[in-house]
Short mmCIF file of C-alpha atoms and ligand atoms in Angstrom, two decimals:
data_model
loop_
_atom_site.label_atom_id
_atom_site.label_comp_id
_atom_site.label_asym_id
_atom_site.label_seq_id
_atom_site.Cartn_x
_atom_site.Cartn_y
_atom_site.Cartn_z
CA UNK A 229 0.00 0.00 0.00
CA UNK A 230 1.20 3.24 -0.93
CA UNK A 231 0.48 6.55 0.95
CA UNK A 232 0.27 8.12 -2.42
CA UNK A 233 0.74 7.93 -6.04
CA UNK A 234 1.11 10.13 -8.39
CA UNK A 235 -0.40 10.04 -11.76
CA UNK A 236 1.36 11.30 -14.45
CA UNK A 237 5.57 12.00 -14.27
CA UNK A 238 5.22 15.69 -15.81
CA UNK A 239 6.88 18.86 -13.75
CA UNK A 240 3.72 19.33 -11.29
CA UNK A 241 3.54 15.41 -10.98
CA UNK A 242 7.23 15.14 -9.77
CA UNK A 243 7.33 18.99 -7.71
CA UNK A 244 4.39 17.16 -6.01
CA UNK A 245 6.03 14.03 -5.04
CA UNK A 246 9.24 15.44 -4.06
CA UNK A 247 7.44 17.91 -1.78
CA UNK A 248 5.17 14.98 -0.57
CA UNK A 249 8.64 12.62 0.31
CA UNK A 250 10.31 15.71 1.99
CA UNK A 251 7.22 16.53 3.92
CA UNK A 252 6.77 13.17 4.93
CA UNK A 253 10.00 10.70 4.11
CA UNK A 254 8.64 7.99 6.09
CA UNK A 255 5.57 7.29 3.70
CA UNK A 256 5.18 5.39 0.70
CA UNK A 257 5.41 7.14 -2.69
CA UNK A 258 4.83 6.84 -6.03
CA UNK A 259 4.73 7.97 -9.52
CA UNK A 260 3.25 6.23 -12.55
CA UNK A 261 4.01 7.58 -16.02
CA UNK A 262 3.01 6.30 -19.18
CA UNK A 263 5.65 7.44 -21.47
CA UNK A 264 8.99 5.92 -20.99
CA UNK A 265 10.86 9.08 -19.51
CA UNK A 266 10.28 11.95 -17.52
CA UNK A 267 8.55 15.55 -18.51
CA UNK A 268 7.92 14.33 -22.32
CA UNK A 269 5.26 16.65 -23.20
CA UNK A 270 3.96 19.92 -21.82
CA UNK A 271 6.79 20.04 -19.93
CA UNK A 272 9.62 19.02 -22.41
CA UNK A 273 8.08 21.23 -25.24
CA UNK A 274 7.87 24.61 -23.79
CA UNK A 275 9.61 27.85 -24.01
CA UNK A 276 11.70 27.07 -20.89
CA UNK A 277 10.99 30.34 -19.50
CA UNK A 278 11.27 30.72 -15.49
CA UNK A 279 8.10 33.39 -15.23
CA UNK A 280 8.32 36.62 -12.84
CA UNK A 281 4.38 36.40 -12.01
CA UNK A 282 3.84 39.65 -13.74
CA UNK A 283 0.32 38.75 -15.46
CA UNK A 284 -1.62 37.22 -13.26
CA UNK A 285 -4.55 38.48 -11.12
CA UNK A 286 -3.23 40.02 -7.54
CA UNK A 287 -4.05 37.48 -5.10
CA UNK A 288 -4.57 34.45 -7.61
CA UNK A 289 -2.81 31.17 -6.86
CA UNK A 290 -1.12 31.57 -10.39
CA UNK A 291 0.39 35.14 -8.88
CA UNK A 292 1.27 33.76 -5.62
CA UNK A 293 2.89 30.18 -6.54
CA UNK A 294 4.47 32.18 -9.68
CA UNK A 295 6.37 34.59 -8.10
CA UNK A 296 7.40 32.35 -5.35
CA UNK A 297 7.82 29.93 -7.86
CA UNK A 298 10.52 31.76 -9.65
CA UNK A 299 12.66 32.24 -6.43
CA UNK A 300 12.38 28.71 -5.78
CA UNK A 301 13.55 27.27 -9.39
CA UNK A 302 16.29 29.22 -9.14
CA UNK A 303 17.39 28.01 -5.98
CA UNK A 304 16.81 24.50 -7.13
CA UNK A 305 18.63 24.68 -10.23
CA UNK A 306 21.58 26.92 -8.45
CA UNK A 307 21.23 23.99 -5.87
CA UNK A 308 21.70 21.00 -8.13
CA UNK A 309 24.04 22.67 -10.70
CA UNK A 310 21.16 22.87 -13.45
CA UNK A 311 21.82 25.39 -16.36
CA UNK A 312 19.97 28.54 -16.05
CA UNK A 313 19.98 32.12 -16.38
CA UNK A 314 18.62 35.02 -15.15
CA UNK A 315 18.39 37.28 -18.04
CA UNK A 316 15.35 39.29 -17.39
CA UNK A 317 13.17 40.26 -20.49
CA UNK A 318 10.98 43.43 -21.98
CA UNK A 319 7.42 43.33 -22.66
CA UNK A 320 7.29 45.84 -25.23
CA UNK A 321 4.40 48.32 -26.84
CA UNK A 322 5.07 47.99 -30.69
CA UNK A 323 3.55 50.80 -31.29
CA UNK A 324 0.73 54.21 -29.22
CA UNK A 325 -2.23 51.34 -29.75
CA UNK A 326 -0.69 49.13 -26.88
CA UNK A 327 0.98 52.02 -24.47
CA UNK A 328 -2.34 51.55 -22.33
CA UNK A 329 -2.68 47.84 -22.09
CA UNK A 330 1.22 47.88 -21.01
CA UNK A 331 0.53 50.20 -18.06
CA UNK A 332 -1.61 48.62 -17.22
CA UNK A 333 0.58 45.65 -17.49
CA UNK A 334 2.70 47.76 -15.27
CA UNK A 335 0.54 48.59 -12.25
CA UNK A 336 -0.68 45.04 -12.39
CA UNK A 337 3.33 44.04 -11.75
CA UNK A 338 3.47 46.00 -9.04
CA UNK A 339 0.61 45.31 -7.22
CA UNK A 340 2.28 41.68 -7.52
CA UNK A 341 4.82 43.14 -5.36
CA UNK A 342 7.57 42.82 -8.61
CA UNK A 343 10.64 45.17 -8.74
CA UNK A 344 10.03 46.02 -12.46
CA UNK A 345 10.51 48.90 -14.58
CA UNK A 346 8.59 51.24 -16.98
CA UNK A 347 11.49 52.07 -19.93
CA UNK A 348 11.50 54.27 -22.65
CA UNK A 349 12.53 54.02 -26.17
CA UNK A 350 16.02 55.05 -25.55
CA UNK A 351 16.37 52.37 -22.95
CA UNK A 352 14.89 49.72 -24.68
CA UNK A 353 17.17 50.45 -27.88
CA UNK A 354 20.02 49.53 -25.63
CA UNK A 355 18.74 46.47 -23.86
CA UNK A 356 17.39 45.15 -27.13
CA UNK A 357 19.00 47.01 -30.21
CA UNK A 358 17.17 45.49 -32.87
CA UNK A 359 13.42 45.77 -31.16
CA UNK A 360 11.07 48.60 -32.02
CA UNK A 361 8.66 49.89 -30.02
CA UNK A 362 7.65 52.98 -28.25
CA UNK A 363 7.87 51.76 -24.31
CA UNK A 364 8.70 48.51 -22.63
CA UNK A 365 8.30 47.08 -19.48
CA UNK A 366 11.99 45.47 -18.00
CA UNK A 367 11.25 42.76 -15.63
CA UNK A 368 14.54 41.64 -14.60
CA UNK A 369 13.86 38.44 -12.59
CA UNK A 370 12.85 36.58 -15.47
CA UNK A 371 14.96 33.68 -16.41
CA UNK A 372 15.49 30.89 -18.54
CA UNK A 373 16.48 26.91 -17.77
CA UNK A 374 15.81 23.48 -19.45
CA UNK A 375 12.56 21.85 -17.37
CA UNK A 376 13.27 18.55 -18.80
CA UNK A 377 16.78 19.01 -16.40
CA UNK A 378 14.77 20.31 -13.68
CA UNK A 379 12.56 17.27 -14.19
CA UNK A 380 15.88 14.60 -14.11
CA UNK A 381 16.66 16.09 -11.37
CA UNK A 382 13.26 16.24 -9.47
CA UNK A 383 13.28 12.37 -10.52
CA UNK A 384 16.85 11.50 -9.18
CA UNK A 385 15.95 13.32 -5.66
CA UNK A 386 12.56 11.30 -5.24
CA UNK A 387 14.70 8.14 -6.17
CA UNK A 388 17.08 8.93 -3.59
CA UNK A 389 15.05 9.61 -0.94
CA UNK A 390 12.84 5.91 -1.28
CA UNK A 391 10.30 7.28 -4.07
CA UNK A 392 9.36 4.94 -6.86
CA UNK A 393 8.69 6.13 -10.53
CA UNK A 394 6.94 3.44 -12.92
CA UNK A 395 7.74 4.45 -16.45
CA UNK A 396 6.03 3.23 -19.54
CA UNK A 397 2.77 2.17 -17.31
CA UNK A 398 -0.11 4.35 -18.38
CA UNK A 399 -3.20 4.63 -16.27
CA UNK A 400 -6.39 2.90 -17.35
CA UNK A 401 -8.20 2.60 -14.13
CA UNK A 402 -8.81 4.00 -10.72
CA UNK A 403 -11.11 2.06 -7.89
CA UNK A 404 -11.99 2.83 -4.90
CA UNK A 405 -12.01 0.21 -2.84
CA UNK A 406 -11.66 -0.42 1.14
CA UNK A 407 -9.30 2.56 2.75
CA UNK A 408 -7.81 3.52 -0.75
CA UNK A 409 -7.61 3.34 -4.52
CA UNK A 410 -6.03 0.81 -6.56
CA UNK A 411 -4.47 2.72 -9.72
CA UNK A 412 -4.60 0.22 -12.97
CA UNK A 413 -1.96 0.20 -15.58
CA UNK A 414 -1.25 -1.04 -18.59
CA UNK A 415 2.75 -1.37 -20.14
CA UNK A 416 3.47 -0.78 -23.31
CA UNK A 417 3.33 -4.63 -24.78
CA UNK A 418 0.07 -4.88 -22.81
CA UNK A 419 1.13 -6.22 -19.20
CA UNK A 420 -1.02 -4.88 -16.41
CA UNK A 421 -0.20 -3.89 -12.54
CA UNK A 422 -1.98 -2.50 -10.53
CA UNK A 423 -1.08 -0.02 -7.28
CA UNK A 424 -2.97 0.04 -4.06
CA UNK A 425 -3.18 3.82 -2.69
CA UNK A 426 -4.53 6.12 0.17
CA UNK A 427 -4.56 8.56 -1.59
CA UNK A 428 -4.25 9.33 -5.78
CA UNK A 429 -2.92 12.71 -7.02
CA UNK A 430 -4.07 13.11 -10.63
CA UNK A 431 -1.44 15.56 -12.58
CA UNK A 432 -2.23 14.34 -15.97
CA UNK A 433 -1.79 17.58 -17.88
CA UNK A 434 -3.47 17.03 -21.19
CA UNK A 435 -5.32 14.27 -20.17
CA UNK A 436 -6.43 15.07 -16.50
CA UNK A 437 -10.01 15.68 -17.08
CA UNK A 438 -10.03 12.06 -18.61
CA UNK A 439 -7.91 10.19 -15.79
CA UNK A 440 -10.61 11.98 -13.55
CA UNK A 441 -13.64 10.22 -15.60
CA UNK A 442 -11.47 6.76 -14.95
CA UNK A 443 -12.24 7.67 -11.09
CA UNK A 444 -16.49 8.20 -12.15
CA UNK A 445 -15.61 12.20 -11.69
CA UNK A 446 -16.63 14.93 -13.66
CA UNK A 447 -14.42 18.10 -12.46
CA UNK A 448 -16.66 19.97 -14.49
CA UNK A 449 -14.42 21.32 -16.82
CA UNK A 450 -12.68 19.60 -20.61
CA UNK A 451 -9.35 19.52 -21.68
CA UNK A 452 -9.04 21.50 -25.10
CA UNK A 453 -5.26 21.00 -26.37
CA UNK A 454 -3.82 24.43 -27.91
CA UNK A 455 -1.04 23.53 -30.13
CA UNK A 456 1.95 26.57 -30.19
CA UNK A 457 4.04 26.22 -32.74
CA UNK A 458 7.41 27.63 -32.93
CA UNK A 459 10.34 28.65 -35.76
CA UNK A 460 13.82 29.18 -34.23
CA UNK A 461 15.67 32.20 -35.99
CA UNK A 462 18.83 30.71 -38.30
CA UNK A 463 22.62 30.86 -36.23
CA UNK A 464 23.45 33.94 -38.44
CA UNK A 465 20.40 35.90 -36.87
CA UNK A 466 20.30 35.06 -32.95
CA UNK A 467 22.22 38.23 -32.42
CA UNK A 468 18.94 40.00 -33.42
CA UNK A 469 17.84 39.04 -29.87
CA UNK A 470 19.92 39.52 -26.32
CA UNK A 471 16.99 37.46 -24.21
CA UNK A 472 13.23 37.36 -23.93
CA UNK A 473 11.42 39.67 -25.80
CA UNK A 474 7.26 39.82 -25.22
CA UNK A 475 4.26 41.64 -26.64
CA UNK A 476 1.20 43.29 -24.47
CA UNK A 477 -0.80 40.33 -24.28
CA UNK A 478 -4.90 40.10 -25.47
CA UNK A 479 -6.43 40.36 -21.69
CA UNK A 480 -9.11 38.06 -22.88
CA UNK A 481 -6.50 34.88 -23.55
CA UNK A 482 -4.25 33.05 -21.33
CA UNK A 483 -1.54 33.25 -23.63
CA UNK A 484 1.26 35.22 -23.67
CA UNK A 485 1.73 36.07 -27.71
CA UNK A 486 3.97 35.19 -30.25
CA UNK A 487 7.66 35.95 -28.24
CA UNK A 488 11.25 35.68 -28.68
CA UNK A 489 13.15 33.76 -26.44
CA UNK A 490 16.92 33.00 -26.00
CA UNK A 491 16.77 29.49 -25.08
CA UNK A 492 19.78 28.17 -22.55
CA UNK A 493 20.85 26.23 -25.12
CA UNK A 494 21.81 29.26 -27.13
CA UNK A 495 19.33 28.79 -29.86
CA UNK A 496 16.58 31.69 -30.24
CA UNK A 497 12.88 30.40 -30.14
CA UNK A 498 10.11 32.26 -31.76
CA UNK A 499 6.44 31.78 -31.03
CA UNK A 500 4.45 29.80 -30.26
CA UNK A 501 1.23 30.59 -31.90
CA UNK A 502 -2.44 29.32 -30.19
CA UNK A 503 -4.13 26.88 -32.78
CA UNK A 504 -7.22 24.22 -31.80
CA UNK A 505 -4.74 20.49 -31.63
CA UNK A 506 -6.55 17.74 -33.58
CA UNK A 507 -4.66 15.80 -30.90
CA UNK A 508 -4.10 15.99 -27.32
CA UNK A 509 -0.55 15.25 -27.67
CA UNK A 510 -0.56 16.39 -31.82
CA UNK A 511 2.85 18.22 -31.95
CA UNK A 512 1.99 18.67 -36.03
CA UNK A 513 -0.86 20.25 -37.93
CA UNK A 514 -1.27 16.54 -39.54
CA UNK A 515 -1.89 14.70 -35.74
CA UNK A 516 -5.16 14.08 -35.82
CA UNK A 517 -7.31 11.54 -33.45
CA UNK A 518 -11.00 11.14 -33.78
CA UNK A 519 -11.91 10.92 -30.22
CA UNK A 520 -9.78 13.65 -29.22
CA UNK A 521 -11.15 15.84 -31.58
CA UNK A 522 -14.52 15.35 -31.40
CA UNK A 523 -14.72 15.82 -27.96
CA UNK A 524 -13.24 19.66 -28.18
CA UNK A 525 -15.67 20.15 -31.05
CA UNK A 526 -18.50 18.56 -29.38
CA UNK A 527 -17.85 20.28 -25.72
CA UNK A 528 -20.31 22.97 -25.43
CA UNK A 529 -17.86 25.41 -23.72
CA UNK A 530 -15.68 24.80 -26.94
CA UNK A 531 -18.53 25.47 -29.12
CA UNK A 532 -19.03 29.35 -27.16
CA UNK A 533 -15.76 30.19 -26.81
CA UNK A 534 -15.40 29.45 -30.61
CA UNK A 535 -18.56 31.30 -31.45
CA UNK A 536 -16.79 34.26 -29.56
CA UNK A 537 -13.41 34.52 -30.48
CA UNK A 538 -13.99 33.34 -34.24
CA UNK A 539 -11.57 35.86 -35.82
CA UNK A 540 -8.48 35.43 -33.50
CA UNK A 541 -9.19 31.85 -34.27
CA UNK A 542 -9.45 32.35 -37.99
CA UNK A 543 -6.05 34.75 -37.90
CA UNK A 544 -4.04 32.20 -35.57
CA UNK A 545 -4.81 29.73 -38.20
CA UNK A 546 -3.65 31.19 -40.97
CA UNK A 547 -0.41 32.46 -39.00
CA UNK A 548 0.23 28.64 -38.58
CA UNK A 549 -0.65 27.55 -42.21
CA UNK A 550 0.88 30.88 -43.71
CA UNK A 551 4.84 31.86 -42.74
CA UNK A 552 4.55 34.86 -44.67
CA UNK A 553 1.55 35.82 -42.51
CA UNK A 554 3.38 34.83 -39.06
CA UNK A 555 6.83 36.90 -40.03
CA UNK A 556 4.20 40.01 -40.69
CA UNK A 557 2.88 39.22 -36.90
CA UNK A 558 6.60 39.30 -35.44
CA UNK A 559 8.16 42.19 -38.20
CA UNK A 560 5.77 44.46 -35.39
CA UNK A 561 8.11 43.94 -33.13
CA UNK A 562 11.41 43.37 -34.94
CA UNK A 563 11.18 44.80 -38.32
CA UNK A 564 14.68 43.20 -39.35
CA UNK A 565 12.81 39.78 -39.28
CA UNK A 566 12.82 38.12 -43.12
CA UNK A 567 11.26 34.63 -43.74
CA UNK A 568 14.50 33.36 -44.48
CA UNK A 569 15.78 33.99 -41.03
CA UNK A 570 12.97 30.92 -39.38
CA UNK A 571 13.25 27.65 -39.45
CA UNK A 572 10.28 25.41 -37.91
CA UNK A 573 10.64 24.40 -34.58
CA UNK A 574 9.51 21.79 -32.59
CA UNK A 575 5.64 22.41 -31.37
CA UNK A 576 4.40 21.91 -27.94
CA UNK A 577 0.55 21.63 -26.69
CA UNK A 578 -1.26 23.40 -23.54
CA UNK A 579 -3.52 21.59 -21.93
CA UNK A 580 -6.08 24.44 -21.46
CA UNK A 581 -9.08 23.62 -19.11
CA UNK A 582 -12.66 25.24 -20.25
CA UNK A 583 -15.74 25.29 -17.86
CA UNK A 584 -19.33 24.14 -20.18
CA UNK A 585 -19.99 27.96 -20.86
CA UNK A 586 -17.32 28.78 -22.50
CA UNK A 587 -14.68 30.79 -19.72
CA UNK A 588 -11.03 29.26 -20.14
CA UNK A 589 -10.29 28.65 -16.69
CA UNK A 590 -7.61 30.84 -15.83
CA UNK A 591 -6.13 30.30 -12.99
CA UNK A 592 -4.82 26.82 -10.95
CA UNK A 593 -7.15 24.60 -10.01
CA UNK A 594 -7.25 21.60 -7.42
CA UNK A 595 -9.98 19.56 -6.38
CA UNK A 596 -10.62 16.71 -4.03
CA UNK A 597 -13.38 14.21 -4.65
CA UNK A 598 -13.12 11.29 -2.44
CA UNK A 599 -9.45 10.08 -2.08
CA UNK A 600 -8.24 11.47 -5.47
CA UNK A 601 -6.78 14.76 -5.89
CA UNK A 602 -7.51 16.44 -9.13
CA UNK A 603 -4.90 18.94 -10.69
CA UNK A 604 -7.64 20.16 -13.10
CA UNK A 605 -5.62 23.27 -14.41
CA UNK A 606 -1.98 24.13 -14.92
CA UNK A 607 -1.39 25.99 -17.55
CA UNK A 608 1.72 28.53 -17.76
CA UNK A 609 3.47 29.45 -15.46
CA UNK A 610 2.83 26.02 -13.75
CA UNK A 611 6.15 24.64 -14.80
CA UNK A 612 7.78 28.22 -13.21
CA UNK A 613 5.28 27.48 -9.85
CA UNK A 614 6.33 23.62 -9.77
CA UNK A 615 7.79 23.34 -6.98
CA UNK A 616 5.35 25.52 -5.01
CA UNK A 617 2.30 23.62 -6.79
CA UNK A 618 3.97 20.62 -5.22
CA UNK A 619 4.09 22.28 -1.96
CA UNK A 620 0.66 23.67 -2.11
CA UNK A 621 -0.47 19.92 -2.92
CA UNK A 622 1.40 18.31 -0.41
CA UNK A 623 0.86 20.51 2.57
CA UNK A 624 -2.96 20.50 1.77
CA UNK A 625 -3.85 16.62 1.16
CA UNK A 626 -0.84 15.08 3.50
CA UNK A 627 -3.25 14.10 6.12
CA UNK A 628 -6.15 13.22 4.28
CA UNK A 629 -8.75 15.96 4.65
CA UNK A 630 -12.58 17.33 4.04
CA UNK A 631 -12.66 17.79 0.78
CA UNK A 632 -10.73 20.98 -0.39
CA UNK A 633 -11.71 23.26 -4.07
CA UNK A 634 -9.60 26.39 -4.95
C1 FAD B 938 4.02 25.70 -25.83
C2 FAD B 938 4.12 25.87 -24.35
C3 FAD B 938 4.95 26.87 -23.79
C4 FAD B 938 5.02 27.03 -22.41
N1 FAD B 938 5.95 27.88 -21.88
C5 FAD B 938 6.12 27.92 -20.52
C6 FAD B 938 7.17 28.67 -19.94
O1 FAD B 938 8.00 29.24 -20.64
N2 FAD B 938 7.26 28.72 -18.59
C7 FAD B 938 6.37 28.07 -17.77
O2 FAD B 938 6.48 28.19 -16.55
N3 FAD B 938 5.39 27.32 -18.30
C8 FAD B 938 5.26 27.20 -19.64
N4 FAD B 938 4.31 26.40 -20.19
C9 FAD B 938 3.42 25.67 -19.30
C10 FAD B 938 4.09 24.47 -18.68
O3 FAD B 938 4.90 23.78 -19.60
C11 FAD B 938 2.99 23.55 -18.13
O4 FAD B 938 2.11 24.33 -17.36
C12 FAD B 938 3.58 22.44 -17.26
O5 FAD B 938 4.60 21.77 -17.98
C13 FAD B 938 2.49 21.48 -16.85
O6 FAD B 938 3.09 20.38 -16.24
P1 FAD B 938 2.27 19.05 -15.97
O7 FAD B 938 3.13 18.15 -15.19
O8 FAD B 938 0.94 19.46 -15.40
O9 FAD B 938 1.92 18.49 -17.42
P2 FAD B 938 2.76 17.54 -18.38
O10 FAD B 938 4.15 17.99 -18.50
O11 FAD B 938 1.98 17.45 -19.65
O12 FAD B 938 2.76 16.16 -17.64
C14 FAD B 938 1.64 15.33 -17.56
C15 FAD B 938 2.14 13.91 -17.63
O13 FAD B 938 1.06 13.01 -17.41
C16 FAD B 938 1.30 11.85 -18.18
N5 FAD B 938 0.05 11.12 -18.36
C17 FAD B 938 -1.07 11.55 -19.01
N6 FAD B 938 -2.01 10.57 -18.97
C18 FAD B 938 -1.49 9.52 -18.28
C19 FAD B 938 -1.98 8.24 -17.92
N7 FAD B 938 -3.22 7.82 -18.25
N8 FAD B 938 -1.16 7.43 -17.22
C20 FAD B 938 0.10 7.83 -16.84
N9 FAD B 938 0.62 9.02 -17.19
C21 FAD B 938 -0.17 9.87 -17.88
C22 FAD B 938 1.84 12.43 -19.48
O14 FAD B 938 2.53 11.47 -20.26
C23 FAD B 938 2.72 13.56 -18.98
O15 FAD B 938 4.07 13.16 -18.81
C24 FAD B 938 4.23 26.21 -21.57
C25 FAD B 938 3.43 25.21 -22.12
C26 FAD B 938 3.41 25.00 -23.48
C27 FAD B 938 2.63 23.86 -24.03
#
């Protein structure tokens, strides 16, 4: 019998273990993945950016865990000699249209308590030479690191200290039976197994709603998988950017816009885009699986949120069929841009939670029902707020509790 298990060996999945085994290093833990190594997909395919908390709601778990987040993953990686950076980065007002949405980008920074700054054209010229814009925002705690690392190491700490991870055993079942919940795998040549549990913590990223359902739980909201696709500027051109370069963001989405980032790898990432996946874990535009599909299309929260935001739908889609029409998009910020200079980049997918009428749930959400824990939504900046996710998780459901929703 385990005291817990973990569902799903992503960056949340393994911050909450090794948060759980340092809490409590007497108990039983475990993690069950199905692929056959750590962090493979949200958290191996994103832009490896180590958020400041900037654009998140005062008082929201995302601004909290974010910005406490940040310290933390620095710490860690400075702590277990993981390659980072802390570069910093500029959000940046391309042109009059956007100086009001970035102050109020601004005041929203620091009423999160940030030590950021409100910069000029002059300014920016010399932190970024090559951007153009007419006022910036320099937020100088941002960084930049390699989760899949953080996520090796995360692994090789919960080893250490007695923690089990099952690789390659994907969940197909969860029972409650007795005084727990016996988790059901299957391997990849078929085998079965099956782990006997107090307590279940389902971090299944792009597939949590669904692990939920195995349980007989609706959490009430769906998965819809946003593909973001990236191009990476040619070796000749990365001088065009010193760091992290961001637009103002749409206040309506939860994404960030199509940004420049100096990856700690040295390579420059640009994008990613926001397009509908035909596939939960669809990293092309060909990935396409029937039941995944059809149950974004069919979802009636899909079906509003489409009705509503048609036309940034319609123009993310042809930014991701059209390069010309994506190098236009970017050329706002950094004229110098040509199509020549991108290459296409690996994709990732967000696993973007959506209530039945429509709202894209924006901030973290956790739910209890019964003795499985629900991570229902972590989007971005979860992989920055890992660690303090974990902590959150740990420090709430140790002791099983009355049932807890945030
Ligand atoms: C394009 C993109 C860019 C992003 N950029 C940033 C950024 O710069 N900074 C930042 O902080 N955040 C960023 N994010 C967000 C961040 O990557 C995610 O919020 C975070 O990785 C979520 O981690 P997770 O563990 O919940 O999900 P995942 O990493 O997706 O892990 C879930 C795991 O569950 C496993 N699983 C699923 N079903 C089963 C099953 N039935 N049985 C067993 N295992 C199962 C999966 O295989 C997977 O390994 C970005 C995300 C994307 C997609």
């Amino acid at each position: 019998m385990y005291d817990v298990v973990i569902v799903g060996g992503g960056i949340v999945g393994l911050a909450t273990a090794h948060a759980w085994i340092q809490r409590e290093p007497r108990q039983r833990v475990a993690v069950v993945e199905k692929e056959p190594r750590v962090g493979e997909h949200q958290t191996g395919h994103n832009s490896g950016v180590i958020h400041s908390g900037i654009y998140y709601k005062p008082g929201s778990l995302k601004a909290r865990l974010a910005r406490e987040g940040n310290r933390r993953m620095v710490a860690f990686c400075r702590k277990h000699g993981i390659a980072h950076e802390v570069c910093g980065k500029v959000i940046v007002a391309a042109d009059e249209s956007e100086r009001a949405g970035l102050l109020r980008l601004y005041q929203r920074g620091l009423d999160n308590g940030l030590q950021i700054r409100l910069i000029g054209q002059d300014e920016l010229r010399e932190l970024e030479p090559h951007v153009r814009g007419v006022a910036a925002i320099h937020v100088p705690m941002t960084g930049i690191v390699n989760y899949r690392q953080v996520c090796e190491a995360l692994a090789d700490d919960i080893r250490q200290a007695g923690g089990e991870i099952w690789l390659g055993q994907e969940v197909v079942g969860l029972v409650e039976r007795g005084d727990g919940v016996v988790v059901q795998t299957r391997g990849d040549r078929g085998q079965t197994a099956e782990y006997h549990a107090r307590l279940v913590v389902n971090c299944g990223g792009l597939f949590s709603d669904r692990i939920a359902r195995l349980g007989g739980v609706d959490t009430g909201v769906r998965i819809v998988p946003f593909r973001g696709e990236y191009y990476e500027l040619s070796e000749e051109r990365r001088h065009l950017v010193r760091n992290l370069i961001y637009p103002v963001p749409d206040p309506n989405f939860p994404f960030l816009g199509v940004h420049f980032t100096r990856m700690i790898d040295g390579r420059v990432d640009v994008g990613p885009n926001a397009v509908l996946a035909f596939r939960r874990e669809g990293y092309t535009k060909w990935d396409v699986n029937v039941r995944d599909l059809g149950e974004s299309l069919t979802f009636p929260g899909f079906r509003r949120l489409a009705r509503k935001y048609w036309r940034q739908g319609v123009a993310e889609m042809i930014r991701s069929y059209s390069k010309r029409a994506f190098v236009r998009n970017v050329q706002r910020l950094m004229p110098e841009i040509t199509e020549d200079d991108l290459r296409p980049a690996p994709a990732g997918v967000r696993a973007q939670a959506l209530t039945r009428d429509g709202q894209l749930v924006d901030d973290f959400a956790v739910i209890r029902q019964g003795r499985v824990v629900h991570v229902c939504n972590a989007p971005s900046p979860a992989a920055t707020a890992s660690l303090c996710i974990g902590e959150y998780i740990a420090s709430e459901y140790v002791a099983p509790a009355v049932s807890h929703a945030i």
